[in-house]
PDB file of C-alpha atoms in Angstrom:
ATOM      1  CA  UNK C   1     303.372  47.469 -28.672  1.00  0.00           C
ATOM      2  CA  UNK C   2     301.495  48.676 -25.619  1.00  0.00           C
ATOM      3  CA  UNK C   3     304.218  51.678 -24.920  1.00  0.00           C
ATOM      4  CA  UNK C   4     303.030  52.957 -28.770  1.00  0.00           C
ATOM      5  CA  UNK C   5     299.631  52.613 -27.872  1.00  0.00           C
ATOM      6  CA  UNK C   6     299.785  54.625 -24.454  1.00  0.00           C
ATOM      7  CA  UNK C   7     301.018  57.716 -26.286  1.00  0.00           C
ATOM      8  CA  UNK C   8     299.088  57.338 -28.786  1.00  0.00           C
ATOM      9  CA  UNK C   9     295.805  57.193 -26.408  1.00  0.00           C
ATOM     10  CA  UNK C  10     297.848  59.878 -23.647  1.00  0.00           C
ATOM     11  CA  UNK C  11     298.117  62.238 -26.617  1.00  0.00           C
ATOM     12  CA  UNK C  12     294.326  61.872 -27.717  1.00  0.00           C
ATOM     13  CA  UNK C  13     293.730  62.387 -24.126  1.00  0.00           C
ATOM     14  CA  UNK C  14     295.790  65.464 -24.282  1.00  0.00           C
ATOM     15  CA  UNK C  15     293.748  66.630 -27.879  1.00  0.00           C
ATOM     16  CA  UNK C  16     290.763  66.445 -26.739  1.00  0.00           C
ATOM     17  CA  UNK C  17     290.960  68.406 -23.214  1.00  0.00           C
ATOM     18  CA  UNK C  18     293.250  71.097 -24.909  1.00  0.00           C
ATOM     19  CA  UNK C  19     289.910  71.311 -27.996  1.00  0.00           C
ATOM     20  CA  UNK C  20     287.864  71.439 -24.859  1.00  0.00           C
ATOM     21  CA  UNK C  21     289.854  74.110 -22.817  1.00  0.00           C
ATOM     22  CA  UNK C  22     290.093  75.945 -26.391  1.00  0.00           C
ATOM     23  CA  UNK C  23     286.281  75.659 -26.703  1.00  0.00           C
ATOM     24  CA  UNK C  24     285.425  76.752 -22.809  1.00  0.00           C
ATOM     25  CA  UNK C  25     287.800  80.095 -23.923  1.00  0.00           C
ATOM     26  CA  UNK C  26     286.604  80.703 -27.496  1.00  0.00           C
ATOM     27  CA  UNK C  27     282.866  80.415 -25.765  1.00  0.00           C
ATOM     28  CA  UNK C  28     283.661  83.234 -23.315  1.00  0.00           C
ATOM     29  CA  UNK C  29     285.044  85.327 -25.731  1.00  0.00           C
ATOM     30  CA  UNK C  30     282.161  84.978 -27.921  1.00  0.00           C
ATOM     31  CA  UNK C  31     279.581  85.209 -25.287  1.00  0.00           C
ATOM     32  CA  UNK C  32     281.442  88.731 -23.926  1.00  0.00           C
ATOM     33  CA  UNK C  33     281.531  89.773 -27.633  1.00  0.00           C
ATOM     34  CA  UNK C  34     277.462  88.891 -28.294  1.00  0.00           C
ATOM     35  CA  UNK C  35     276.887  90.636 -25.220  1.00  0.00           C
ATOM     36  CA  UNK C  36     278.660  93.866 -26.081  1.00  0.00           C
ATOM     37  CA  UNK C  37     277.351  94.010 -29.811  1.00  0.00           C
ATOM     38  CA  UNK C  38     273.575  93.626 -27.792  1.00  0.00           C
ATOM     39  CA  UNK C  39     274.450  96.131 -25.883  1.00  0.00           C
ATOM     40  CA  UNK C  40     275.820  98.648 -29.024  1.00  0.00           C
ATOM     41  CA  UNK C  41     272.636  97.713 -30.687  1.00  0.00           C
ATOM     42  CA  UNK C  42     270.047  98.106 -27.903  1.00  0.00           C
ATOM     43  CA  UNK C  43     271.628 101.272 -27.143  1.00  0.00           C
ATOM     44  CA  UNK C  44     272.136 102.782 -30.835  1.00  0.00           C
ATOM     45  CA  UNK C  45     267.892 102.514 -31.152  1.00  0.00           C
ATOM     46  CA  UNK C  46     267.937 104.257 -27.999  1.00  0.00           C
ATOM     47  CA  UNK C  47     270.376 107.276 -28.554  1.00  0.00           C
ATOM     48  CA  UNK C  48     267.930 107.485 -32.082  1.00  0.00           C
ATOM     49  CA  UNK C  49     265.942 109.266 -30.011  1.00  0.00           C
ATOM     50  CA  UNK C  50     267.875 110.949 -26.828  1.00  0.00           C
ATOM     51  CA  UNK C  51     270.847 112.722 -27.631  1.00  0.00           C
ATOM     52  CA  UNK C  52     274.102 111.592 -26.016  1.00  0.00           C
ATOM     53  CA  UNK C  53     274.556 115.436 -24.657  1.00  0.00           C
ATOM     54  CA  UNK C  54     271.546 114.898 -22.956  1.00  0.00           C
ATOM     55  CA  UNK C  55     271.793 111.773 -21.647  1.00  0.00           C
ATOM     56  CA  UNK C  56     274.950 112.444 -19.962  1.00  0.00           C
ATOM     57  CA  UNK C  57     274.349 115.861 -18.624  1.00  0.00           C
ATOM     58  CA  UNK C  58     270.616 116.163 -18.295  1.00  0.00           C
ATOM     59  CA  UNK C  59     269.095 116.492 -14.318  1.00  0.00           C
ATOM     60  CA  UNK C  60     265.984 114.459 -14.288  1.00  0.00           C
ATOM     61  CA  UNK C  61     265.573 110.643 -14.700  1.00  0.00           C
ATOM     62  CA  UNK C  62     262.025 110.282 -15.624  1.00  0.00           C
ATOM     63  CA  UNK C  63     261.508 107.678 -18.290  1.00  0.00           C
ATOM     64  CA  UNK C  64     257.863 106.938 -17.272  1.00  0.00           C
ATOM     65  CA  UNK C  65     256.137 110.345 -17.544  1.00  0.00           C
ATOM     66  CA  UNK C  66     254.199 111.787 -20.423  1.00  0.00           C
ATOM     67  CA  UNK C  67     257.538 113.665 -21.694  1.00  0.00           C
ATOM     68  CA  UNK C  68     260.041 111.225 -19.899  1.00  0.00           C
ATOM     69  CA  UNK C  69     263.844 112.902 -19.698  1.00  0.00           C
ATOM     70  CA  UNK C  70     266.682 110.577 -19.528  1.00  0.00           C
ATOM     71  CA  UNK C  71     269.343 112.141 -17.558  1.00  0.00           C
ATOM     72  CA  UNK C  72     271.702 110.030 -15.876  1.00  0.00           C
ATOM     73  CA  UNK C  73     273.403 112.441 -13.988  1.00  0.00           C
ATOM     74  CA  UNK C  74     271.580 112.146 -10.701  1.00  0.00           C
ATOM     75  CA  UNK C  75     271.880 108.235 -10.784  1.00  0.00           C
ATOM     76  CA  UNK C  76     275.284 108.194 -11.168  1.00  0.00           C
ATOM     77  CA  UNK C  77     275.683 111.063  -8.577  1.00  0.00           C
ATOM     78  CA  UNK C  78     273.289 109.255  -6.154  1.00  0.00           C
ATOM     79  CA  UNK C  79     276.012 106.132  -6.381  1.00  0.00           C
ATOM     80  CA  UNK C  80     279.053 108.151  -5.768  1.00  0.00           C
ATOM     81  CA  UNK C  81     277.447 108.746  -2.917  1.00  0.00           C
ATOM     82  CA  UNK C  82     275.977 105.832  -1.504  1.00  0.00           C
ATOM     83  CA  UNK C  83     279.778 104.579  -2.186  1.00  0.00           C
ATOM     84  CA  UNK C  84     281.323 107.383  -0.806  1.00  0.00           C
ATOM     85  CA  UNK C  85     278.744 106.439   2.507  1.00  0.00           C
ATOM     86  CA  UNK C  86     279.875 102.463   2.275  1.00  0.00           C
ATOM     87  CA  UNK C  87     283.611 103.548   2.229  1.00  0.00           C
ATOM     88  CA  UNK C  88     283.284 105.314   5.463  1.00  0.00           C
ATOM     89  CA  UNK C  89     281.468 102.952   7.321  1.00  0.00           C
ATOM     90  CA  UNK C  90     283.679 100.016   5.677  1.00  0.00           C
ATOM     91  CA  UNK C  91     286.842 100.755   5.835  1.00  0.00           C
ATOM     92  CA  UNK C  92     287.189 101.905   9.250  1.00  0.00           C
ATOM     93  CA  UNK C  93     285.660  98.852  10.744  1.00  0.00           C
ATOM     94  CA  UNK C  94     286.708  96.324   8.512  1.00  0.00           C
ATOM     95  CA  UNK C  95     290.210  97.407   8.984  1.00  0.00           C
ATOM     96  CA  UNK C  96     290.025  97.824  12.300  1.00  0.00           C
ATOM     97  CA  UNK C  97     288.360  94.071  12.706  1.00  0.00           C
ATOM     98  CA  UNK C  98     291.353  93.172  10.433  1.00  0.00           C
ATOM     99  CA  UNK C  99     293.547  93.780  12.951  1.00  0.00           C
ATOM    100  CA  UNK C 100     292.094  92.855  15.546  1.00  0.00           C
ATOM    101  CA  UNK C 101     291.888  89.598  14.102  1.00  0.00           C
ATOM    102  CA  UNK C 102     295.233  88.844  13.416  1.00  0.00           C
ATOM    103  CA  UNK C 103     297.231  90.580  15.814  1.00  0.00           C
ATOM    104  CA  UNK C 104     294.890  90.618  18.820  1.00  0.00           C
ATOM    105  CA  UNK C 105     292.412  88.441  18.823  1.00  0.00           C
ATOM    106  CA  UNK C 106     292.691  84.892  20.829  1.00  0.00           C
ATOM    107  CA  UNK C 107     292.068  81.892  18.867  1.00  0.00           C
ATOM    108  CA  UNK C 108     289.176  80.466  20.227  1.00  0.00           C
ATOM    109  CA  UNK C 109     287.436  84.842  19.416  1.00  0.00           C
ATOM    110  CA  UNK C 110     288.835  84.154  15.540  1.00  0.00           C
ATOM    111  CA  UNK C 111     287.666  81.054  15.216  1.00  0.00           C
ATOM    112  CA  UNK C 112     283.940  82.651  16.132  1.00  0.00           C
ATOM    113  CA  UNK C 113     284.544  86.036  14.380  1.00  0.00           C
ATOM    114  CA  UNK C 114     285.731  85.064  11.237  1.00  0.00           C
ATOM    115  CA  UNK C 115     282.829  82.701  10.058  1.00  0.00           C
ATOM    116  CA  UNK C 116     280.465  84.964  11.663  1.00  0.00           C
ATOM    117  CA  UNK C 117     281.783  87.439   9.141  1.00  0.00           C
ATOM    118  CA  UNK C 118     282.012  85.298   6.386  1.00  0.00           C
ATOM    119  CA  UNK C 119     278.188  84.444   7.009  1.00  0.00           C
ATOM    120  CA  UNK C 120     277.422  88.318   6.531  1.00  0.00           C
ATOM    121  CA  UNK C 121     278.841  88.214   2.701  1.00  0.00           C
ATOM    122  CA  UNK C 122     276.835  85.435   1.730  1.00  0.00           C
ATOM    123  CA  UNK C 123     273.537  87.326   2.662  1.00  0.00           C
ATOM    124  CA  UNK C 124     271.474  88.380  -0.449  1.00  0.00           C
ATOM    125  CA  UNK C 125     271.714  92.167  -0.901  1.00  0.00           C
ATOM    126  CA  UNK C 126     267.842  91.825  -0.872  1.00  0.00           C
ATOM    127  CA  UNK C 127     268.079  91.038   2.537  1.00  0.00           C
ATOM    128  CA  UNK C 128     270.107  94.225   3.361  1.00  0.00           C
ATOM    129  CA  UNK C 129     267.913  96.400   1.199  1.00  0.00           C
ATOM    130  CA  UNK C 130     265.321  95.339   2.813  1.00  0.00           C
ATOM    131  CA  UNK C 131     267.442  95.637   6.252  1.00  0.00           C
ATOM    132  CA  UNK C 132     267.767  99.621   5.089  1.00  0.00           C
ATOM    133  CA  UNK C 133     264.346 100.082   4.588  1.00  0.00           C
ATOM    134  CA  UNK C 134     262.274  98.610   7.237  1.00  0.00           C
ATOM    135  CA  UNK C 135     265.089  98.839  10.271  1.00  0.00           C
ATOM    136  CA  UNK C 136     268.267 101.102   9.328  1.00  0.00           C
ATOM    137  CA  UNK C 137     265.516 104.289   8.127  1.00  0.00           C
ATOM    138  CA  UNK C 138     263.213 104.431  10.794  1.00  0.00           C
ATOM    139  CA  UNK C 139     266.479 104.553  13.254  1.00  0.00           C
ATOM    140  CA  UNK C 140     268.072 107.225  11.208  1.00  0.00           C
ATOM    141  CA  UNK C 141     265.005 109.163  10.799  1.00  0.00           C
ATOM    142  CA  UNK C 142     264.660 109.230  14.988  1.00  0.00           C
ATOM    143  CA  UNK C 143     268.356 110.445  14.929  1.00  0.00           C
ATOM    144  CA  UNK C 144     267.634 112.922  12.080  1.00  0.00           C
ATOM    145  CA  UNK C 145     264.070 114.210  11.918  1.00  0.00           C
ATOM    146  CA  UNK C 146     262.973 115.084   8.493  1.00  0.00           C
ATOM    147  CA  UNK C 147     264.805 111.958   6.609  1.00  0.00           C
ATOM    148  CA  UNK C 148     262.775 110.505   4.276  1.00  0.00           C
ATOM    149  CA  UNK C 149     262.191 106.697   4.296  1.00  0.00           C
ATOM    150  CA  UNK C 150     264.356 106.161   0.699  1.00  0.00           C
ATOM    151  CA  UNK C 151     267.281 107.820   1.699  1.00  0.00           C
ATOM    152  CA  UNK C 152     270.993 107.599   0.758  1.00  0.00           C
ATOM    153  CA  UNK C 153     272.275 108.029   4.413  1.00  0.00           C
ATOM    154  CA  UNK C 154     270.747 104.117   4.867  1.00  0.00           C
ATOM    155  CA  UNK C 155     271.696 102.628   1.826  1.00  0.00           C
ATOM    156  CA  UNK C 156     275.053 103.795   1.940  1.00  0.00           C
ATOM    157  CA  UNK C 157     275.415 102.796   5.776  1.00  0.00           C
ATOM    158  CA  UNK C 158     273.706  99.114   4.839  1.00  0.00           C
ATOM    159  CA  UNK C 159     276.093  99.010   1.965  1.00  0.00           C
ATOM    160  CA  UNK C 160     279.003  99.619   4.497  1.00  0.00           C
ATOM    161  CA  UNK C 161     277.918  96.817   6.476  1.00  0.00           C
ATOM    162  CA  UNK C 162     277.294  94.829   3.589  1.00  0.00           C
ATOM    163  CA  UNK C 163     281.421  95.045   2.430  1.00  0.00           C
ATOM    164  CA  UNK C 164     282.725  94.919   5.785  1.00  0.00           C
ATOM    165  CA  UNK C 165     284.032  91.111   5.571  1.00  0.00           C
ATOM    166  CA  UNK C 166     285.448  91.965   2.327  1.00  0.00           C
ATOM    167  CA  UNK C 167     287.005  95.028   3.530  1.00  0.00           C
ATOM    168  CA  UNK C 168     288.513  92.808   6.875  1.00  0.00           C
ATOM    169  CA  UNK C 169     289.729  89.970   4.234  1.00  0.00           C
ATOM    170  CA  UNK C 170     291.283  91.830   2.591  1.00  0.00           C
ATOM    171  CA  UNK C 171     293.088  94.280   5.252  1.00  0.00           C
ATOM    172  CA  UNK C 172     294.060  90.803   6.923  1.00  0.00           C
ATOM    173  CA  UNK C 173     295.296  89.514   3.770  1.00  0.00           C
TER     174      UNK C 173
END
């Protein structure tokens, strides 16, 4: 009767979201995989022609010029330290604001603070770079004559300021 019938239709139910969970996972897998075997492939053509010895080590990242060089050395150098810039700025503030947020701070301050820091992760990083370029520069350079305009001093700070509400939500957490 109608008790047979409800299991019957509960465990059809049941099929068809577990297929559709196992489809949603067997997707992502297969969509990570297709991406890395792109990736092996795009990048086999390309180390045809650049050594891996080179690309590692090499100085110069010129990929444009007449004889372009392909070193990635000074871009990953130039992100340690724009990190190591963001860190600095980051951590002491964030942490700091951490604190002060949930040991110090009255109510009616959190309840102004923390959306106000909230808002600053959900600006577009084009914002900030653009924020480092046309405002945080032309400060530094007054502060440090000489600076050029693409610098890692301001895109380091800007980065800092960029990961500060992560940096308190996390320290409050």
């Amino acid at each position: 009767g109608t008790p047979a019938k409800s299991r019957r239709l509960s465990r059809l139910k049941e099929r068809v979201i577990e297929s559709l969970l196992f489809f949603a996972a067997f997707s992502s897998v297969a969509i990570t995989l297709g991406i890395v075997g792109t990736l092996i492939y795009e990048s086999s053509t390309f180390f045809a022609h650049v050594s891996f010895v080179e690309f590692i080590t090499d100085t110069l990242w010129t990929p444009l010029f007449a004889s372009p060089r392909f070193g990635i050395l000074p871009l990953v150098a130039g992100t340690l330290v724009t990190t190591a810039v963001a860190l600095t700025v980051a951590l002491p503030i964030g942490t700091v604001v951490a604190i002060y947020l949930s040991e110090f701070a009255p109510s009616t301050v959190r309840e102004v603070i923390k959306p106000a820091l909230e808002l600053l992760s959900a600006v577009p990083t084009v914002v900030y770079g653009y924020f480092a370029l046309q405002f945080m520069s032309p400060l530094l350079q007054k502060l440090i004559p000489g600076l050029p305009t693409f610098n890692m001093l301001s895109a380091g700070v800007v980065m800092g300021i960029m990961i500060i509400p992560y940096v308190s939500s996390l320290s409050e957490d």
